[in-house]
Amino acid sequence: MKVTVIDTGRANLLSVQRALAYCGAVPELTGDPAAVLAAEALVLPGVGAFGDGMAELRRRGLAEAICRRVGQGTPLLGICLGMQMLFDGSDEFGPHEGLGLIPGWVRRLPAADAAGAPQRVPHIAWEPLLPGPGRADFAGTALQSVPDGGECYFIHSYAAEPADDAFRLADCLYGGRRVCAAAARGRVLGTQFHPEKSGAVGLGILHDFLALCSGRHCRGAEPAS
């Protein structure tokens, strides 16, 4: 299937496109709102600061186009900053308003671990993915092929806090605390980790996202419209 990769000017777009192509998709890079409004599936990569990312989406007319297209039922995958921008907003040099596609807020990781000892921020590590609260496994989702102990690559200083655990698809542990690693609502999926940099596990996630979307079945908690 053709996948529209949204050019925010703030991401390593080539690695995302290569990973999607490896998984059998036809990636199409665009910064044109008209192309977003005609997309079969959307991928929103991003790195850097939340406020800058949202300002660029709005400047290019992409924020409105993304929300309109998702409201029409088009699946969307947000990666790293792209995931964070799916939420209501962020405290990063903020507050700043996000796309509002998944209820919740983005906050800085604590400077101390659960035992009170200093911990490094940003969080840069390979971490195993754990099913979110109330989930026994990842069956029926884009993470369904992740093996027990399957690790993905994280690099971030801020993390999303979904307003409801129903939207919390996966967590990782950092400093003895659960951190939201993936969130889903309807046909909207976000990953705090980089699937395109996470080896076979990450490629499996992209492959399953594409498979679920082509079958018009991306399971989340509720429709995102």
JSON list of N, CA and C in Angstrom, two decimals, residues 43-104:
[
{"chain": "A", "resi": 43, "resn": "VAL", "atom": "N", "xyz": [2.16, 8.43, 8.11]},
{"chain": "A", "resi": 43, "resn": "VAL", "atom": "CA", "xyz": [3.20, 8.25, 9.11]},
{"chain": "A", "resi": 43, "resn": "VAL", "atom": "C", "xyz": [3.74, 9.64, 9.43]},
{"chain": "A", "resi": 44, "resn": "LEU", "atom": "N", "xyz": [3.80, 9.97, 10.72]},
{"chain": "A", "resi": 44, "resn": "LEU", "atom": "CA", "xyz": [4.27, 11.26, 11.20]},
{"chain": "A", "resi": 44, "resn": "LEU", "atom": "C", "xyz": [5.53, 11.06, 12.03]},
{"chain": "A", "resi": 45, "resn": "PRO", "atom": "N", "xyz": [6.71, 11.15, 11.42]},
{"chain": "A", "resi": 45, "resn": "PRO", "atom": "CA", "xyz": [7.95, 11.07, 12.21]},
{"chain": "A", "resi": 45, "resn": "PRO", "atom": "C", "xyz": [8.26, 12.42, 12.83]},
{"chain": "A", "resi": 46, "resn": "GLY", "atom": "N", "xyz": [9.20, 12.44, 13.76]},
{"chain": "A", "resi": 46, "resn": "GLY", "atom": "CA", "xyz": [9.60, 13.72, 14.32]},
{"chain": "A", "resi": 46, "resn": "GLY", "atom": "C", "xyz": [10.67, 13.56, 15.38]},
{"chain": "A", "resi": 47, "resn": "VAL", "atom": "N", "xyz": [11.56, 14.53, 15.44]},
{"chain": "A", "resi": 47, "resn": "VAL", "atom": "CA", "xyz": [12.54, 14.64, 16.52]},
{"chain": "A", "resi": 47, "resn": "VAL", "atom": "C", "xyz": [12.63, 16.12, 16.89]},
{"chain": "A", "resi": 48, "resn": "GLY", "atom": "N", "xyz": [13.14, 16.38, 18.10]},
{"chain": "A", "resi": 48, "resn": "GLY", "atom": "CA", "xyz": [13.30, 17.76, 18.53]},
{"chain": "A", "resi": 48, "resn": "GLY", "atom": "C", "xyz": [12.23, 18.19, 19.51]},
{"chain": "A", "resi": 49, "resn": "ALA", "atom": "N", "xyz": [12.01, 19.50, 19.61]},
{"chain": "A", "resi": 49, "resn": "ALA", "atom": "CA", "xyz": [11.12, 20.07, 20.61]},
{"chain": "A", "resi": 49, "resn": "ALA", "atom": "C", "xyz": [9.67, 20.08, 20.13]},
{"chain": "A", "resi": 50, "resn": "PHE", "atom": "N", "xyz": [8.76, 19.83, 21.05]},
{"chain": "A", "resi": 50, "resn": "PHE", "atom": "CA", "xyz": [7.33, 19.73, 20.76]},
{"chain": "A", "resi": 50, "resn": "PHE", "atom": "C", "xyz": [6.80, 21.02, 20.13]},
{"chain": "A", "resi": 51, "resn": "GLY", "atom": "N", "xyz": [7.07, 22.16, 20.76]},
{"chain": "A", "resi": 51, "resn": "GLY", "atom": "CA", "xyz": [6.54, 23.42, 20.27]},
{"chain": "A", "resi": 51, "resn": "GLY", "atom": "C", "xyz": [6.99, 23.74, 18.86]},
{"chain": "A", "resi": 52, "resn": "ASP", "atom": "N", "xyz": [8.27, 23.49, 18.57]},
{"chain": "A", "resi": 52, "resn": "ASP", "atom": "CA", "xyz": [8.80, 23.73, 17.23]},
{"chain": "A", "resi": 52, "resn": "ASP", "atom": "C", "xyz": [8.12, 22.82, 16.21]},
{"chain": "A", "resi": 53, "resn": "GLY", "atom": "N", "xyz": [7.93, 21.54, 16.60]},
{"chain": "A", "resi": 53, "resn": "GLY", "atom": "CA", "xyz": [7.30, 20.59, 15.69]},
{"chain": "A", "resi": 53, "resn": "GLY", "atom": "C", "xyz": [5.88, 20.99, 15.35]},
{"chain": "A", "resi": 54, "resn": "MET", "atom": "N", "xyz": [5.10, 21.38, 16.37]},
{"chain": "A", "resi": 54, "resn": "MET", "atom": "CA", "xyz": [3.72, 21.79, 16.13]},
{"chain": "A", "resi": 54, "resn": "MET", "atom": "C", "xyz": [3.65, 23.09, 15.33]},
{"chain": "A", "resi": 55, "resn": "ALA", "atom": "N", "xyz": [4.57, 24.00, 15.61]},
{"chain": "A", "resi": 55, "resn": "ALA", "atom": "CA", "xyz": [4.58, 25.27, 14.86]},
{"chain": "A", "resi": 55, "resn": "ALA", "atom": "C", "xyz": [4.82, 25.01, 13.38]},
{"chain": "A", "resi": 56, "resn": "GLU", "atom": "N", "xyz": [5.70, 24.05, 13.08]},
{"chain": "A", "resi": 56, "resn": "GLU", "atom": "CA", "xyz": [5.98, 23.74, 11.68]},
{"chain": "A", "resi": 56, "resn": "GLU", "atom": "C", "xyz": [4.78, 23.07, 11.02]},
{"chain": "A", "resi": 57, "resn": "LEU", "atom": "N", "xyz": [4.11, 22.17, 11.72]},
{"chain": "A", "resi": 57, "resn": "LEU", "atom": "CA", "xyz": [2.91, 21.54, 11.17]},
{"chain": "A", "resi": 57, "resn": "LEU", "atom": "C", "xyz": [1.84, 22.60, 10.86]},
{"chain": "A", "resi": 58, "resn": "ARG", "atom": "N", "xyz": [1.68, 23.54, 11.75]},
{"chain": "A", "resi": 58, "resn": "ARG", "atom": "CA", "xyz": [0.66, 24.57, 11.52]},
{"chain": "A", "resi": 58, "resn": "ARG", "atom": "C", "xyz": [1.08, 25.51, 10.39]},
{"chain": "A", "resi": 59, "resn": "ARG", "atom": "N", "xyz": [2.37, 25.87, 10.36]},
{"chain": "A", "resi": 59, "resn": "ARG", "atom": "CA", "xyz": [2.85, 26.78, 9.32]},
{"chain": "A", "resi": 59, "resn": "ARG", "atom": "C", "xyz": [2.62, 26.21, 7.93]},
{"chain": "A", "resi": 60, "resn": "ARG", "atom": "N", "xyz": [2.78, 24.89, 7.80]},
{"chain": "A", "resi": 60, "resn": "ARG", "atom": "CA", "xyz": [2.63, 24.24, 6.50]},
{"chain": "A", "resi": 60, "resn": "ARG", "atom": "C", "xyz": [1.18, 23.83, 6.22]},
{"chain": "A", "resi": 61, "resn": "GLY", "atom": "N", "xyz": [0.27, 24.10, 7.15]},
{"chain": "A", "resi": 61, "resn": "GLY", "atom": "CA", "xyz": [-1.11, 23.69, 6.96]},
{"chain": "A", "resi": 61, "resn": "GLY", "atom": "C", "xyz": [-1.34, 22.21, 7.16]},
{"chain": "A", "resi": 62, "resn": "LEU", "atom": "N", "xyz": [-0.38, 21.54, 7.78]},
{"chain": "A", "resi": 62, "resn": "LEU", "atom": "CA", "xyz": [-0.45, 20.09, 7.92]},
{"chain": "A", "resi": 62, "resn": "LEU", "atom": "C", "xyz": [-1.26, 19.65, 9.13]},
{"chain": "A", "resi": 63, "resn": "ALA", "atom": "N", "xyz": [-1.27, 20.43, 10.19]},
{"chain": "A", "resi": 63, "resn": "ALA", "atom": "CA", "xyz": [-1.98, 20.02, 11.40]},
{"chain": "A", "resi": 63, "resn": "ALA", "atom": "C", "xyz": [-3.47, 19.82, 11.11]},
{"chain": "A", "resi": 64, "resn": "GLU", "atom": "N", "xyz": [-4.08, 20.79, 10.47]},
{"chain": "A", "resi": 64, "resn": "GLU", "atom": "CA", "xyz": [-5.50, 20.68, 10.13]},
{"chain": "A", "resi": 64, "resn": "GLU", "atom": "C", "xyz": [-5.75, 19.52, 9.18]},
{"chain": "A", "resi": 65, "resn": "ALA", "atom": "N", "xyz": [-4.87, 19.35, 8.20]},
{"chain": "A", "resi": 65, "resn": "ALA", "atom": "CA", "xyz": [-5.04, 18.27, 7.22]},
{"chain": "A", "resi": 65, "resn": "ALA", "atom": "C", "xyz": [-4.96, 16.90, 7.89]},
{"chain": "A", "resi": 66, "resn": "ILE", "atom": "N", "xyz": [-4.00, 16.75, 8.81]},
{"chain": "A", "resi": 66, "resn": "ILE", "atom": "CA", "xyz": [-3.86, 15.48, 9.52]},
{"chain": "A", "resi": 66, "resn": "ILE", "atom": "C", "xyz": [-5.13, 15.16, 10.30]},
{"chain": "A", "resi": 67, "resn": "CYS", "atom": "N", "xyz": [-5.61, 16.12, 11.06]},
{"chain": "A", "resi": 67, "resn": "CYS", "atom": "CA", "xyz": [-6.81, 15.88, 11.88]},
{"chain": "A", "resi": 67, "resn": "CYS", "atom": "C", "xyz": [-8.03, 15.58, 11.02]},
{"chain": "A", "resi": 68, "resn": "ARG", "atom": "N", "xyz": [-8.17, 16.28, 9.91]},
{"chain": "A", "resi": 68, "resn": "ARG", "atom": "CA", "xyz": [-9.30, 16.00, 9.01]},
{"chain": "A", "resi": 68, "resn": "ARG", "atom": "C", "xyz": [-9.21, 14.60, 8.44]},
{"chain": "A", "resi": 69, "resn": "ARG", "atom": "N", "xyz": [-8.02, 14.22, 7.99]},
{"chain": "A", "resi": 69, "resn": "ARG", "atom": "CA", "xyz": [-7.89, 12.90, 7.34]},
{"chain": "A", "resi": 69, "resn": "ARG", "atom": "C", "xyz": [-8.09, 11.77, 8.35]},
{"chain": "A", "resi": 70, "resn": "VAL", "atom": "N", "xyz": [-7.54, 11.93, 9.55]},
{"chain": "A", "resi": 70, "resn": "VAL", "atom": "CA", "xyz": [-7.75, 10.92, 10.59]},
{"chain": "A", "resi": 70, "resn": "VAL", "atom": "C", "xyz": [-9.23, 10.83, 10.95]},
{"chain": "A", "resi": 71, "resn": "GLY", "atom": "N", "xyz": [-9.91, 11.97, 10.97]},
{"chain": "A", "resi": 71, "resn": "GLY", "atom": "CA", "xyz": [-11.35, 11.97, 11.25]},
{"chain": "A", "resi": 71, "resn": "GLY", "atom": "C", "xyz": [-12.16, 11.23, 10.21]},
{"chain": "A", "resi": 72, "resn": "GLN", "atom": "N", "xyz": [-11.58, 11.07, 9.01]},
{"chain": "A", "resi": 72, "resn": "GLN", "atom": "CA", "xyz": [-12.24, 10.31, 7.94]},
{"chain": "A", "resi": 72, "resn": "GLN", "atom": "C", "xyz": [-11.90, 8.82, 7.99]},
{"chain": "A", "resi": 73, "resn": "GLY", "atom": "N", "xyz": [-11.11, 8.42, 9.00]},
{"chain": "A", "resi": 73, "resn": "GLY", "atom": "CA", "xyz": [-10.82, 7.01, 9.19]},
{"chain": "A", "resi": 73, "resn": "GLY", "atom": "C", "xyz": [-9.48, 6.54, 8.68]},
{"chain": "A", "resi": 74, "resn": "THR", "atom": "N", "xyz": [-8.63, 7.45, 8.22]},
{"chain": "A", "resi": 74, "resn": "THR", "atom": "CA", "xyz": [-7.31, 7.06, 7.71]},
{"chain": "A", "resi": 74, "resn": "THR", "atom": "C", "xyz": [-6.37, 6.74, 8.86]},
{"chain": "A", "resi": 75, "resn": "PRO", "atom": "N", "xyz": [-5.67, 5.61, 8.81]},
{"chain": "A", "resi": 75, "resn": "PRO", "atom": "CA", "xyz": [-4.75, 5.25, 9.89]},
{"chain": "A", "resi": 75, "resn": "PRO", "atom": "C", "xyz": [-3.53, 6.16, 9.92]},
{"chain": "A", "resi": 76, "resn": "LEU", "atom": "N", "xyz": [-3.00, 6.36, 11.12]},
{"chain": "A", "resi": 76, "resn": "LEU", "atom": "CA", "xyz": [-1.85, 7.24, 11.33]},
{"chain": "A", "resi": 76, "resn": "LEU", "atom": "C", "xyz": [-0.92, 6.61, 12.35]},
{"chain": "A", "resi": 77, "resn": "LEU", "atom": "N", "xyz": [0.37, 6.60, 12.01]},
{"chain": "A", "resi": 77, "resn": "LEU", "atom": "CA", "xyz": [1.42, 6.18, 12.94]},
{"chain": "A", "resi": 77, "resn": "LEU", "atom": "C", "xyz": [2.31, 7.38, 13.23]},
{"chain": "A", "resi": 78, "resn": "GLY", "atom": "N", "xyz": [2.41, 7.76, 14.51]},
{"chain": "A", "resi": 78, "resn": "GLY", "atom": "CA", "xyz": [3.32, 8.81, 14.94]},
{"chain": "A", "resi": 78, "resn": "GLY", "atom": "C", "xyz": [4.53, 8.20, 15.62]},
{"chain": "A", "resi": 79, "resn": "ILE", "atom": "N", "xyz": [5.73, 8.69, 15.29]},
{"chain": "A", "resi": 79, "resn": "ILE", "atom": "CA", "xyz": [6.97, 8.12, 15.79]},
{"chain": "A", "resi": 79, "resn": "ILE", "atom": "C", "xyz": [7.74, 9.17, 16.59]},
{"chain": "A", "resi": 80, "resn": "CYS", "atom": "N", "xyz": [8.12, 8.84, 17.83]},
{"chain": "A", "resi": 80, "resn": "CYS", "atom": "CA", "xyz": [8.92, 9.68, 18.71]},
{"chain": "A", "resi": 80, "resn": "CYS", "atom": "C", "xyz": [8.21, 11.03, 18.94]},
{"chain": "A", "resi": 81, "resn": "LEU", "atom": "N", "xyz": [8.77, 12.15, 18.49]},
{"chain": "A", "resi": 81, "resn": "LEU", "atom": "CA", "xyz": [8.05, 13.42, 18.61]},
{"chain": "A", "resi": 81, "resn": "LEU", "atom": "C", "xyz": [6.71, 13.35, 17.90]},
{"chain": "A", "resi": 82, "resn": "GLY", "atom": "N", "xyz": [6.65, 12.59, 16.80]},
{"chain": "A", "resi": 82, "resn": "GLY", "atom": "CA", "xyz": [5.39, 12.41, 16.09]},
{"chain": "A", "resi": 82, "resn": "GLY", "atom": "C", "xyz": [4.33, 11.79, 16.97]},
{"chain": "A", "resi": 83, "resn": "MET", "atom": "N", "xyz": [4.71, 10.86, 17.85]},
{"chain": "A", "resi": 83, "resn": "MET", "atom": "CA", "xyz": [3.76, 10.30, 18.81]},
{"chain": "A", "resi": 83, "resn": "MET", "atom": "C", "xyz": [3.33, 11.37, 19.80]},
{"chain": "A", "resi": 84, "resn": "GLN", "atom": "N", "xyz": [4.28, 12.13, 20.34]},
{"chain": "A", "resi": 84, "resn": "GLN", "atom": "CA", "xyz": [3.95, 13.12, 21.36]},
{"chain": "A", "resi": 84, "resn": "GLN", "atom": "C", "xyz": [2.98, 14.17, 20.81]},
{"chain": "A", "resi": 85, "resn": "MET", "atom": "N", "xyz": [3.14, 14.54, 19.54]},
{"chain": "A", "resi": 85, "resn": "MET", "atom": "CA", "xyz": [2.28, 15.56, 18.96]},
{"chain": "A", "resi": 85, "resn": "MET", "atom": "C", "xyz": [0.85, 15.07, 18.74]},
{"chain": "A", "resi": 86, "resn": "LEU", "atom": "N", "xyz": [0.61, 13.75, 18.88]},
{"chain": "A", "resi": 86, "resn": "LEU", "atom": "CA", "xyz": [-0.74, 13.22, 18.77]},
{"chain": "A", "resi": 86, "resn": "LEU", "atom": "C", "xyz": [-1.59, 13.61, 19.99]},
{"chain": "A", "resi": 87, "resn": "PHE", "atom": "N", "xyz": [-0.93, 13.97, 21.09]},
{"chain": "A", "resi": 87, "resn": "PHE", "atom": "CA", "xyz": [-1.64, 14.22, 22.35]},
{"chain": "A", "resi": 87, "resn": "PHE", "atom": "C", "xyz": [-2.14, 15.66, 22.44]},
{"chain": "A", "resi": 88, "resn": "ASP", "atom": "N", "xyz": [-2.81, 15.95, 23.55]},
{"chain": "A", "resi": 88, "resn": "ASP", "atom": "CA", "xyz": [-3.43, 17.27, 23.72]},
{"chain": "A", "resi": 88, "resn": "ASP", "atom": "C", "xyz": [-2.39, 18.38, 23.81]},
{"chain": "A", "resi": 89, "resn": "GLY", "atom": "N", "xyz": [-1.23, 18.08, 24.40]},
{"chain": "A", "resi": 89, "resn": "GLY", "atom": "CA", "xyz": [-0.22, 19.11, 24.53]},
{"chain": "A", "resi": 89, "resn": "GLY", "atom": "C", "xyz": [0.97, 18.63, 25.31]},
{"chain": "A", "resi": 90, "resn": "SER", "atom": "N", "xyz": [1.93, 19.56, 25.52]},
{"chain": "A", "resi": 90, "resn": "SER", "atom": "CA", "xyz": [3.19, 19.22, 26.17]},
{"chain": "A", "resi": 90, "resn": "SER", "atom": "C", "xyz": [3.66, 20.38, 27.03]},
{"chain": "A", "resi": 91, "resn": "ASP", "atom": "N", "xyz": [4.42, 20.04, 28.09]},
{"chain": "A", "resi": 91, "resn": "ASP", "atom": "CA", "xyz": [5.05, 21.03, 28.95]},
{"chain": "A", "resi": 91, "resn": "ASP", "atom": "C", "xyz": [6.43, 21.46, 28.42]},
{"chain": "A", "resi": 92, "resn": "GLU", "atom": "N", "xyz": [6.91, 20.87, 27.33]},
{"chain": "A", "resi": 92, "resn": "GLU", "atom": "CA", "xyz": [8.27, 21.13, 26.87]},
{"chain": "A", "resi": 92, "resn": "GLU", "atom": "C", "xyz": [8.40, 22.58, 26.38]},
{"chain": "A", "resi": 93, "resn": "PHE", "atom": "N", "xyz": [9.14, 23.40, 27.15]},
{"chain": "A", "resi": 93, "resn": "PHE", "atom": "CA", "xyz": [9.26, 24.84, 26.84]},
{"chain": "A", "resi": 93, "resn": "PHE", "atom": "C", "xyz": [7.86, 25.43, 26.61]},
{"chain": "A", "resi": 94, "resn": "GLY", "atom": "N", "xyz": [6.89, 24.95, 27.36]},
{"chain": "A", "resi": 94, "resn": "GLY", "atom": "CA", "xyz": [5.50, 25.25, 27.07]},
{"chain": "A", "resi": 94, "resn": "GLY", "atom": "C", "xyz": [4.78, 25.94, 28.19]},
{"chain": "A", "resi": 95, "resn": "PRO", "atom": "N", "xyz": [3.44, 25.71, 28.20]},
{"chain": "A", "resi": 95, "resn": "PRO", "atom": "CA", "xyz": [2.73, 24.63, 27.49]},
{"chain": "A", "resi": 95, "resn": "PRO", "atom": "C", "xyz": [2.49, 24.93, 26.01]},
{"chain": "A", "resi": 96, "resn": "HIS", "atom": "N", "xyz": [2.35, 23.83, 25.24]},
{"chain": "A", "resi": 96, "resn": "HIS", "atom": "CA", "xyz": [2.04, 23.93, 23.83]},
{"chain": "A", "resi": 96, "resn": "HIS", "atom": "C", "xyz": [0.91, 22.95, 23.50]},
{"chain": "A", "resi": 97, "resn": "GLU", "atom": "N", "xyz": [0.02, 23.37, 22.63]},
{"chain": "A", "resi": 97, "resn": "GLU", "atom": "CA", "xyz": [-1.11, 22.54, 22.22]},
{"chain": "A", "resi": 97, "resn": "GLU", "atom": "C", "xyz": [-0.70, 21.56, 21.12]},
{"chain": "A", "resi": 98, "resn": "GLY", "atom": "N", "xyz": [-1.17, 20.31, 21.25]},
{"chain": "A", "resi": 98, "resn": "GLY", "atom": "CA", "xyz": [-0.89, 19.30, 20.24]},
{"chain": "A", "resi": 98, "resn": "GLY", "atom": "C", "xyz": [-2.06, 19.08, 19.32]},
{"chain": "A", "resi": 99, "resn": "LEU", "atom": "N", "xyz": [-2.06, 17.93, 18.62]},
{"chain": "A", "resi": 99, "resn": "LEU", "atom": "CA", "xyz": [-3.10, 17.62, 17.65]},
{"chain": "A", "resi": 99, "resn": "LEU", "atom": "C", "xyz": [-4.40, 17.16, 18.32]},
{"chain": "A", "resi": 100, "resn": "GLY", "atom": "N", "xyz": [-4.32, 16.67, 19.55]},
{"chain": "A", "resi": 100, "resn": "GLY", "atom": "CA", "xyz": [-5.52, 16.26, 20.28]},
{"chain": "A", "resi": 100, "resn": "GLY", "atom": "C", "xyz": [-6.17, 15.00, 19.76]},
{"chain": "A", "resi": 101, "resn": "LEU", "atom": "N", "xyz": [-5.40, 14.11, 19.15]},
{"chain": "A", "resi": 101, "resn": "LEU", "atom": "CA", "xyz": [-5.96, 12.87, 18.62]},
{"chain": "A", "resi": 101, "resn": "LEU", "atom": "C", "xyz": [-6.00, 11.75, 19.67]},
{"chain": "A", "resi": 102, "resn": "ILE", "atom": "N", "xyz": [-5.14, 11.86, 20.69]},
{"chain": "A", "resi": 102, "resn": "ILE", "atom": "CA", "xyz": [-5.17, 10.93, 21.82]},
{"chain": "A", "resi": 102, "resn": "ILE", "atom": "C", "xyz": [-5.21, 11.78, 23.08]},
{"chain": "A", "resi": 103, "resn": "PRO", "atom": "N", "xyz": [-6.21, 11.60, 23.95]},
{"chain": "A", "resi": 103, "resn": "PRO", "atom": "CA", "xyz": [-6.27, 12.41, 25.17]},
{"chain": "A", "resi": 103, "resn": "PRO", "atom": "C", "xyz": [-5.07, 12.14, 26.08]},
{"chain": "A", "resi": 104, "resn": "GLY", "atom": "N", "xyz": [-4.48, 13.21, 26.57]},
{"chain": "A", "resi": 104, "resn": "GLY", "atom": "CA", "xyz": [-3.35, 13.07, 27.48]},
{"chain": "A", "resi": 104, "resn": "GLY", "atom": "C", "xyz": [-2.36, 14.21, 27.29]}
]
